Short mmCIF file of C-alpha atoms in Angstrom, two decimals:
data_model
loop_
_atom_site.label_atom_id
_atom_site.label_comp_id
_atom_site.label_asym_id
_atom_site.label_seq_id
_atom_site.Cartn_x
_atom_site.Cartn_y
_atom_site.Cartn_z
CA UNK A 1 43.03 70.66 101.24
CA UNK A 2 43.69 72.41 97.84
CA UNK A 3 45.30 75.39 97.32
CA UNK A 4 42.43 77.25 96.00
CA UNK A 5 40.26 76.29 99.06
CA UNK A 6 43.11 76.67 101.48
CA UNK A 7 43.46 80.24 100.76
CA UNK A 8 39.63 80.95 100.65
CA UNK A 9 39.60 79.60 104.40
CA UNK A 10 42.98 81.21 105.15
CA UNK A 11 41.18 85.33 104.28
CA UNK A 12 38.33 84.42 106.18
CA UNK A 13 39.85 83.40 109.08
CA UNK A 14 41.70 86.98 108.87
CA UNK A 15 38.44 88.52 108.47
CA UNK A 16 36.99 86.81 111.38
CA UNK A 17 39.89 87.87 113.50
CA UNK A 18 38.85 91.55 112.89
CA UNK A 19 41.25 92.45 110.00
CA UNK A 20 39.21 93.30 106.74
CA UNK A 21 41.94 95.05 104.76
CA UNK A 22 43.79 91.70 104.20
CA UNK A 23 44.98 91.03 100.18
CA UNK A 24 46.48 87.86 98.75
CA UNK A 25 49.16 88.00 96.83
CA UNK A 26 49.24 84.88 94.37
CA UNK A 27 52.82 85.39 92.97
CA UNK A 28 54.22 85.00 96.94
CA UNK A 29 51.80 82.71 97.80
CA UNK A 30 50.87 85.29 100.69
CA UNK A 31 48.31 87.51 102.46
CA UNK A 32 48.85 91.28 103.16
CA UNK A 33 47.41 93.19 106.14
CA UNK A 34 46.58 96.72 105.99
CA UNK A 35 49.16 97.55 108.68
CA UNK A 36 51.84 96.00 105.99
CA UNK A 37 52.54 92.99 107.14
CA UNK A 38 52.81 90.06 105.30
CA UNK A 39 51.79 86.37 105.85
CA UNK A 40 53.83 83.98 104.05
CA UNK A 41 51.25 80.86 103.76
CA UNK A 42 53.90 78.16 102.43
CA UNK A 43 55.00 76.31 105.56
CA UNK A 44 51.40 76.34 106.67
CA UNK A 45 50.03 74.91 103.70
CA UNK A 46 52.21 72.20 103.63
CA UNK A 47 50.46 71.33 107.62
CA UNK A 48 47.51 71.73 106.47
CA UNK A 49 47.46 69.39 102.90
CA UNK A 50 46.74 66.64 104.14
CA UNK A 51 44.37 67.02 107.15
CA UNK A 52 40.99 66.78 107.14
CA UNK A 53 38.74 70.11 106.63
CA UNK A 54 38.41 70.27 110.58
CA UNK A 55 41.63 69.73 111.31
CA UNK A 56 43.17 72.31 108.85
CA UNK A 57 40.48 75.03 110.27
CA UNK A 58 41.85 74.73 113.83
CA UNK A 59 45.55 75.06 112.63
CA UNK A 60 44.72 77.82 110.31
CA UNK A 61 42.82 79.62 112.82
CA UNK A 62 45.50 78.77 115.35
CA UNK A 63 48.33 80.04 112.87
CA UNK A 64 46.17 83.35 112.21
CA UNK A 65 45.40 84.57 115.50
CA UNK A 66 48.88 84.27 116.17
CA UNK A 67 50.34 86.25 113.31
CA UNK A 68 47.54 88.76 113.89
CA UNK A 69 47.98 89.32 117.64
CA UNK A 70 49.01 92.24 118.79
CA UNK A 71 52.16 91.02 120.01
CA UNK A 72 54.90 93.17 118.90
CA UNK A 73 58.73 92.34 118.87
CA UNK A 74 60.39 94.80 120.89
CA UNK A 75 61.84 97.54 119.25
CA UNK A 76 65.27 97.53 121.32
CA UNK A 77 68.15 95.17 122.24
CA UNK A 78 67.86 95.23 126.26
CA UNK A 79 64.30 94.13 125.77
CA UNK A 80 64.72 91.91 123.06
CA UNK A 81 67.44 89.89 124.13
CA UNK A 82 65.84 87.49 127.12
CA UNK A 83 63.74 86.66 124.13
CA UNK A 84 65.43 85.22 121.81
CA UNK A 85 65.72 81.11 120.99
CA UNK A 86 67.77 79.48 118.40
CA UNK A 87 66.20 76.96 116.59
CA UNK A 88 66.65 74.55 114.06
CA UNK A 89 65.07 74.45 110.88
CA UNK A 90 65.67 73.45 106.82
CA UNK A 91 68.02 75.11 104.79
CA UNK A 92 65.26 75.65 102.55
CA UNK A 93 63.10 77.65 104.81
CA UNK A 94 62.42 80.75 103.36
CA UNK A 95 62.93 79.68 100.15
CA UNK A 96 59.43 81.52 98.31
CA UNK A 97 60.05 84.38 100.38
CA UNK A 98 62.20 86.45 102.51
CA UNK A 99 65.29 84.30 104.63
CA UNK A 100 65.19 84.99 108.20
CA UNK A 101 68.44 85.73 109.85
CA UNK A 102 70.52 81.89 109.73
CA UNK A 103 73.99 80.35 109.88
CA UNK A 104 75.01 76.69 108.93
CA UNK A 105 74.18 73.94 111.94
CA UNK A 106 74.40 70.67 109.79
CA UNK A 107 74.22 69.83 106.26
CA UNK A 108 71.12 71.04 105.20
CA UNK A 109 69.94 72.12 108.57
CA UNK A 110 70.30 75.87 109.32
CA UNK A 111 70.45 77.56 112.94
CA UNK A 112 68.04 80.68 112.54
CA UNK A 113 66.51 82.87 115.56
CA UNK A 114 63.30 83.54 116.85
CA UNK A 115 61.65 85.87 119.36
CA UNK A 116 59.45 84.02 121.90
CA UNK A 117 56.60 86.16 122.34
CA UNK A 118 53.21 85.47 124.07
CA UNK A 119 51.19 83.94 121.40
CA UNK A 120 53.57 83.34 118.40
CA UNK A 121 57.30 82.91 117.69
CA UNK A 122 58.71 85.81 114.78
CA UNK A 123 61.96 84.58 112.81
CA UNK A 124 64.53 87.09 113.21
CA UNK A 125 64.98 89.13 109.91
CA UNK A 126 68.46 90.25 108.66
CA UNK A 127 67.75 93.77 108.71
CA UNK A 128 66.70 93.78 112.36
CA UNK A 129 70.01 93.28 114.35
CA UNK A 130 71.22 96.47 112.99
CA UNK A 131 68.08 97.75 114.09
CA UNK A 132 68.74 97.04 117.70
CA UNK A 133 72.19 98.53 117.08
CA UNK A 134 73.88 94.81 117.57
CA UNK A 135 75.62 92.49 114.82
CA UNK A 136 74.63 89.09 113.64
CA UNK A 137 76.83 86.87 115.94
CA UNK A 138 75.88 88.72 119.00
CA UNK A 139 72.19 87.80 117.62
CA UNK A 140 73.49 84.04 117.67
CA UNK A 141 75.60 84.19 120.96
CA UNK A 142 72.14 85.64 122.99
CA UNK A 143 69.58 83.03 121.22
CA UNK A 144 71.77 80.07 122.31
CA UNK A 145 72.70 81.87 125.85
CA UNK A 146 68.71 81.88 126.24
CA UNK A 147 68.15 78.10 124.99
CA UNK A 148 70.88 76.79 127.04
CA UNK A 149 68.63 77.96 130.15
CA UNK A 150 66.00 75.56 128.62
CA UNK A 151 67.62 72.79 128.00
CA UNK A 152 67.37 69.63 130.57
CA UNK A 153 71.02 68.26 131.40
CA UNK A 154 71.50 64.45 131.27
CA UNK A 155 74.57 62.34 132.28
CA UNK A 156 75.71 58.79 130.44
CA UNK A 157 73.54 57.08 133.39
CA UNK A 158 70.82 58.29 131.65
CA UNK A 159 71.06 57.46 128.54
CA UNK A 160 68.05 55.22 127.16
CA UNK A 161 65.34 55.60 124.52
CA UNK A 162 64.44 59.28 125.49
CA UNK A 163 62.02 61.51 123.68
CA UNK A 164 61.30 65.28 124.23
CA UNK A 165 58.29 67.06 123.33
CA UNK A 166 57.86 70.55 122.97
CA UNK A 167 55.08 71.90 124.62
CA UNK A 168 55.31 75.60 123.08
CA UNK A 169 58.27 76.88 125.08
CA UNK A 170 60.29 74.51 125.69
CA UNK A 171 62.63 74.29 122.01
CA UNK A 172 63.28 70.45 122.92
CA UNK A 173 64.21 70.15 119.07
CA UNK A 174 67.11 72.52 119.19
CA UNK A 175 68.84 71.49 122.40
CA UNK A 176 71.03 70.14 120.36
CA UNK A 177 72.80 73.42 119.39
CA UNK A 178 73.69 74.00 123.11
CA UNK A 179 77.44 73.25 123.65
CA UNK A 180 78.02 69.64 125.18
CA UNK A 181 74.27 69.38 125.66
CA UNK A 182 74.21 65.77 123.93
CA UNK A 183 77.62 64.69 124.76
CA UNK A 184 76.57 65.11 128.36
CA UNK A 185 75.13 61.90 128.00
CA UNK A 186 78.27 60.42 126.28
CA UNK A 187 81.03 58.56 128.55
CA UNK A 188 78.74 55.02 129.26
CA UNK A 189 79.01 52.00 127.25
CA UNK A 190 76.87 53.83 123.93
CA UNK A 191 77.29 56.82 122.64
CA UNK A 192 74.36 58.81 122.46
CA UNK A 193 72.68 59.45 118.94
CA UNK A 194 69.72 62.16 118.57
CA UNK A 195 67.20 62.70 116.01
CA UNK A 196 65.34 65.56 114.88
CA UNK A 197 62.53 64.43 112.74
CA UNK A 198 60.19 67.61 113.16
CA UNK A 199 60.53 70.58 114.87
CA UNK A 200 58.42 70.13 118.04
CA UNK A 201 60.03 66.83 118.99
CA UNK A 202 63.73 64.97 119.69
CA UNK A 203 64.44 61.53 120.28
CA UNK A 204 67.96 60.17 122.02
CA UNK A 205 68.91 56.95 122.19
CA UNK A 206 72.37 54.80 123.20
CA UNK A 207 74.01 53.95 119.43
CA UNK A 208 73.00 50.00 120.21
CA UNK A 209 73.37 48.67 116.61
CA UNK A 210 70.12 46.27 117.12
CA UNK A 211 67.70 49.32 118.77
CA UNK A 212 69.15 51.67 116.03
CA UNK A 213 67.68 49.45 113.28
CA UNK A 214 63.86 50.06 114.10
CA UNK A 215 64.86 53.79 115.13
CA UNK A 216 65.96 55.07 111.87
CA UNK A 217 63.05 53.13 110.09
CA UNK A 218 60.49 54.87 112.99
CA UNK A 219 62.28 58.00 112.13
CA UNK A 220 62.27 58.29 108.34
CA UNK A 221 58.81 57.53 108.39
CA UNK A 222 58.11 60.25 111.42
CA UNK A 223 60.07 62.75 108.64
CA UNK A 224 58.14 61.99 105.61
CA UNK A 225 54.47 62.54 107.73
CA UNK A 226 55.48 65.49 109.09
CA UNK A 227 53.84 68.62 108.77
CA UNK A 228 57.66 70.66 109.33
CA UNK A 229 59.95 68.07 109.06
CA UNK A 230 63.75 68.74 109.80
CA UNK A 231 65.94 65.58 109.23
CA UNK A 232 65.87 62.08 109.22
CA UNK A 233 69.59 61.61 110.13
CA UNK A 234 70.64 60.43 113.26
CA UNK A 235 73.38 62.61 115.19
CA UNK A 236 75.85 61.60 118.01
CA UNK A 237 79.09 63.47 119.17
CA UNK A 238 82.74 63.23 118.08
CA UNK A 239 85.99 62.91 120.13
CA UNK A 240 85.83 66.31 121.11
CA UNK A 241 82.25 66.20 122.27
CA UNK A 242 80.89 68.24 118.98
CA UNK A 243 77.83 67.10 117.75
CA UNK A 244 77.92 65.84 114.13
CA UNK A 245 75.84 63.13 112.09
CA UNK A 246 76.17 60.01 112.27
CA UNK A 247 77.25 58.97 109.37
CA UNK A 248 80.70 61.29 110.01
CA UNK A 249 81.70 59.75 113.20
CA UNK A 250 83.50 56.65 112.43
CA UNK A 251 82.79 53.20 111.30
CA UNK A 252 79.89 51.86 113.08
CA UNK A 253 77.52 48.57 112.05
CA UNK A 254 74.65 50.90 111.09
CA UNK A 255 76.68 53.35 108.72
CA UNK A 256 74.17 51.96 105.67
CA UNK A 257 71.35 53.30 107.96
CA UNK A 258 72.95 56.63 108.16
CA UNK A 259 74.26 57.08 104.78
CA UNK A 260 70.48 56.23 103.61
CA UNK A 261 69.46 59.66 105.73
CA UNK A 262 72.30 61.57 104.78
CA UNK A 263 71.32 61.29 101.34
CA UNK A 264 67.58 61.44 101.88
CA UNK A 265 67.93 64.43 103.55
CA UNK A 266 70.06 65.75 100.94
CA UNK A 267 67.06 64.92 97.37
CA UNK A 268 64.35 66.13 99.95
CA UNK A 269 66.33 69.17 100.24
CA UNK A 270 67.41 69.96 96.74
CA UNK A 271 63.83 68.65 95.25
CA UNK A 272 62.14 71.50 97.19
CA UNK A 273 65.24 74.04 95.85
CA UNK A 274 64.60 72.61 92.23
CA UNK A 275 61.21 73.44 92.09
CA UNK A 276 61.58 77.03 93.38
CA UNK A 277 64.52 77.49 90.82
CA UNK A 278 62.56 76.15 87.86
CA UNK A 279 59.61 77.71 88.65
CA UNK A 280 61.39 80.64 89.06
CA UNK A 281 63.18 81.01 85.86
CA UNK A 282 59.55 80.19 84.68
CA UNK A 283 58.05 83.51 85.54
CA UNK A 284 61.22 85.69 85.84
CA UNK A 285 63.65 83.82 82.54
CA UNK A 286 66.50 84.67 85.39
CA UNK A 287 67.26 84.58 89.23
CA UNK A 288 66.35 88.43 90.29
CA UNK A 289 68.63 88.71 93.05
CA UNK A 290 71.80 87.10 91.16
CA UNK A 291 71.26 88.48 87.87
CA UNK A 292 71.85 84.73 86.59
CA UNK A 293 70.14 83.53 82.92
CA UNK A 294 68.26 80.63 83.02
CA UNK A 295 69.21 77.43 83.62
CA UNK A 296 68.34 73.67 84.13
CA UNK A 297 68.40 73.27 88.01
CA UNK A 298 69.17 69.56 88.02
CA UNK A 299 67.43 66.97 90.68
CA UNK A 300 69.43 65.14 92.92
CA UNK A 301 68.86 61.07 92.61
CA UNK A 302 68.85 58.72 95.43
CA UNK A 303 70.80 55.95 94.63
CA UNK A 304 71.48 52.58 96.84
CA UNK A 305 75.23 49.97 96.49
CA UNK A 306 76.03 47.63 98.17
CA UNK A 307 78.24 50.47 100.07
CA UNK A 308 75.52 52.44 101.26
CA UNK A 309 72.81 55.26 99.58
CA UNK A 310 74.51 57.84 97.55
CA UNK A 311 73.31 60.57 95.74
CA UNK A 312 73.91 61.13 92.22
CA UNK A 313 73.16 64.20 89.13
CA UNK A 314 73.27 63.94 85.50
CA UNK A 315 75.21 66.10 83.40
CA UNK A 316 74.04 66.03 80.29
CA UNK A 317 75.83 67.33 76.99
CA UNK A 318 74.09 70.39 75.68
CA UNK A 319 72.02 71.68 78.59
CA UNK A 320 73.13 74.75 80.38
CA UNK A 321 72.90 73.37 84.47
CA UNK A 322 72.80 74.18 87.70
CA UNK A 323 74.39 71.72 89.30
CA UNK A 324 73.51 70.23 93.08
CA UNK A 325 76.33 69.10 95.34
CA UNK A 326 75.77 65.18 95.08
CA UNK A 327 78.26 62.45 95.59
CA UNK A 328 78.52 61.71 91.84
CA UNK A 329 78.03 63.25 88.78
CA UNK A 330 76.58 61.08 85.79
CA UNK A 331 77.85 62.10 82.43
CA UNK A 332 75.65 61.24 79.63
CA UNK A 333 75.62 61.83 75.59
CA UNK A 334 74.17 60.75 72.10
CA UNK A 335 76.23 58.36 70.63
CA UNK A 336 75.98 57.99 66.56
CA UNK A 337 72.95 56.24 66.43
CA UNK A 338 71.48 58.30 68.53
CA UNK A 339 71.07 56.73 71.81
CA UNK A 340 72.12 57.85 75.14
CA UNK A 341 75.12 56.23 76.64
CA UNK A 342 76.42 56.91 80.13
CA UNK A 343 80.43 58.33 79.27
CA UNK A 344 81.49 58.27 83.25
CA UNK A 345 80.65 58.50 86.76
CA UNK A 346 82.66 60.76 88.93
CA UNK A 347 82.77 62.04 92.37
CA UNK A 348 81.85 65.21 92.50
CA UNK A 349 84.83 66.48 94.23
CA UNK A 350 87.22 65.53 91.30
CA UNK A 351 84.69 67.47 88.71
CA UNK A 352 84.83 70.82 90.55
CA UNK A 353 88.58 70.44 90.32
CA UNK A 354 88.87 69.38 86.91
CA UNK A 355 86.44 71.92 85.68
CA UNK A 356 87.37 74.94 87.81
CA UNK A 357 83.32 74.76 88.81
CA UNK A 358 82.57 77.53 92.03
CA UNK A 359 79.38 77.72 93.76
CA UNK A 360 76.96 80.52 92.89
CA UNK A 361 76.72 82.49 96.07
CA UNK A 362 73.76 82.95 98.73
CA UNK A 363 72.03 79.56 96.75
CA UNK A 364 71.57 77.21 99.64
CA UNK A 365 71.69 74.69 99.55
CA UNK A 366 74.99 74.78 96.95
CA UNK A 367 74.57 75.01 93.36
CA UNK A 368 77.30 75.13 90.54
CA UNK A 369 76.86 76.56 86.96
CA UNK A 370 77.73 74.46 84.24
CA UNK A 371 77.04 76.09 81.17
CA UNK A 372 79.27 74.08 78.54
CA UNK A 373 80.25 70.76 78.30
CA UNK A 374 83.62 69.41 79.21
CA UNK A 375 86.67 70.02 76.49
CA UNK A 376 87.80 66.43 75.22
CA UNK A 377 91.02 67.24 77.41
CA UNK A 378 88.80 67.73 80.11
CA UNK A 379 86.71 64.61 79.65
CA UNK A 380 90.07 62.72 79.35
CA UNK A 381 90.28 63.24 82.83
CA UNK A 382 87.06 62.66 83.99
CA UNK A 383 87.23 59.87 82.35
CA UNK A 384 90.66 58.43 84.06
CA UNK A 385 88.66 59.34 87.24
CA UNK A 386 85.44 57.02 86.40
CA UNK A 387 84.19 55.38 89.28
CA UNK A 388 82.71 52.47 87.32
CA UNK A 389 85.32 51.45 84.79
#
């Protein structure tokens, strides 16, 4: 469905719901009701793209009666408490508009909080735990107090090819952020390895090298369809029973499968961030709430070796950047005649030293300035640190 026609059907679906003073707003991509509230129509665009025009009616229609119900969050904490879920989500949600309320789960998946209500599920703002006179972390503690209740306890005799739907209540997708939830299932002859492809769904299987092979192919595809897609990486639990991805836990025959999510994840990630960041310094020639000047927000490139996927960014000599965290940074220049030569390759860690680089703050996920390009002392070490000499 395009855009145009998407948010023709998305007003009169408001309409027919009984709200006529509804306004779209084209620069937020959203739809304003006369009792203020706004409807951010990114995530549900996305759904709706690529289903057919009777498909994408039901899930708009869905989507607006449940943002215009007269559901309302409840106004204090006692009330609001037994309500609220963790979930899991990207750490680009949010991105085109307001960020709910989140923390760090994984790389480039964020923890955030909803309230369960009858008919729809409202993110958590930042402004409202103050509101119910109560701080962020006691926000966290009560949403994962509350999922823990939900969650289904399994044991290492149970561990097989296991999948979890979520029929609207359930938050099957974020068990994962209940302490020793998965490595209840550890302790057998396989460790147990979850996946998260979407947010309505999670898949747990024993870390057999053989069965892992078809999963991470079934899963990467399962991410790419999906409508709100999480993370194609697998995760399991370390020695002390944390959960962490896979590709962190040790040496282990499918590591190339991992890596290949890890840093699919990662460009999926950063291309939606580039796109808000260039379009951004489009229409505003600087990022309003950071007061930075424009600058060339850099893609992320997947890259494959015979050690596994990587991900890589070129730095190229004079363009101002915002850097993504990759694994490697490309530097490139004009030689004499003109062409473009590659001068080194270097992990990324070893440029933030040598360059005193810091990340711009509340960008997520993690950007770096780079305005100028390296001194010649500079690029003396860089170059002693080239990965491909």
């Amino acid at each position: 469905m395009e855009r145009e026609q998407f948010v023709r059907t998305v007003l009169a679906s408001v309409r027919d719901s009984g709200v006529e003073d509804a306004e779209y707003a084209d620069d937020e991509f959203s739809v304003r009701l006369g009792t203020g509230r706004v409807i951010f129509l990114g995530n549900i665009f996305r759904e709706c793209e690529h289903l057919d025009a009777a498909e994408s009616q039901d899930r708009i229609d869905a989507f607006v009666a449940a943002l215009t119900s007269s559901d309302e969050v409840p106004g204090d904490w006692e009330s609001v408490r037994p309500l609220l879920r963790s979930v899991l989500r990207p750490v680009t949600l949010g991105q085109d508009g307001p960020r709910p309320l989140h923390r760090a789960a994984f790389p480039f998946v964020d923890e955030v909080v909803v309230v369960d209500l009858p008919r729809t599920r409202s993110f958590v703002s930042t402004t409202q735990p103050a509101e119910w006179g109560v701080d962020a972390d006691q926000v966290f503690a009560a949403a994962r107090s509350n999922l823990a209740a939900l969650a289904q306890p399994g044991a290492p005799e149970n561990l097989q090819v296991l999948r979890f739907f979520d029929a609207g209540d359930s938050y099957t997708a974020s068990w994962l952020l209940v302490p020793g939830w998965l490595a209840g299932y550890a302790g057998g002859q396989f460790r147990p390895v979850a996946f998260i492809a979407e947010n309505d769904s999670l898949l747990v299987v024993p870390d057999d090298p053989e069965l892992l092979v078809g999963v991470f192919e079934m899963v990467e595809q399962q991410y790419r369809d999906a409508a709100r897609p999480i993370s194609p990486q697998g995760y399991t639990v370390n020695a002390d029973g944390a959960v962490v991805p896979f590709d962190e836990a040790g040496e282990h025959p499918s590591m190339p499968l991992a890596l290949r999510a890890r840093a699919g994840l990662a460009a999926t990630e950063y291309s939606i961030q580039t796109e808000y960041l260039n379009n951004t310094f489009e229409e505003y020639l600087e990022l309003p709430e950071l007061d930075i000047e424009p600058a060339y927000a850099a893609s992320v490139n997947y890259e494959e070796s015979t050690d596994g996927a990587f991900t890589s960014v070129v730095w190229g000599e004079g363009v101002e950047y915002l850097l993504p965290e990759t694994d490697v940074v490309r530097f490139l220049r004009r030689d004499d005649a003109g062409e473009v030569e590659l001068v080194c390759t270097v992990p990324f860690p070893t440029v933030v030293e040598v360059l005193g680089l810091t990340p711009l703050p509340t960008i997520e996920p993690t950007r770096f300035e780079a305005r100028t390009w390296p001194t010649p002392e500079a690029m003396t070490r860089l170059t002693a640190a080239d990965l491909e000499r």
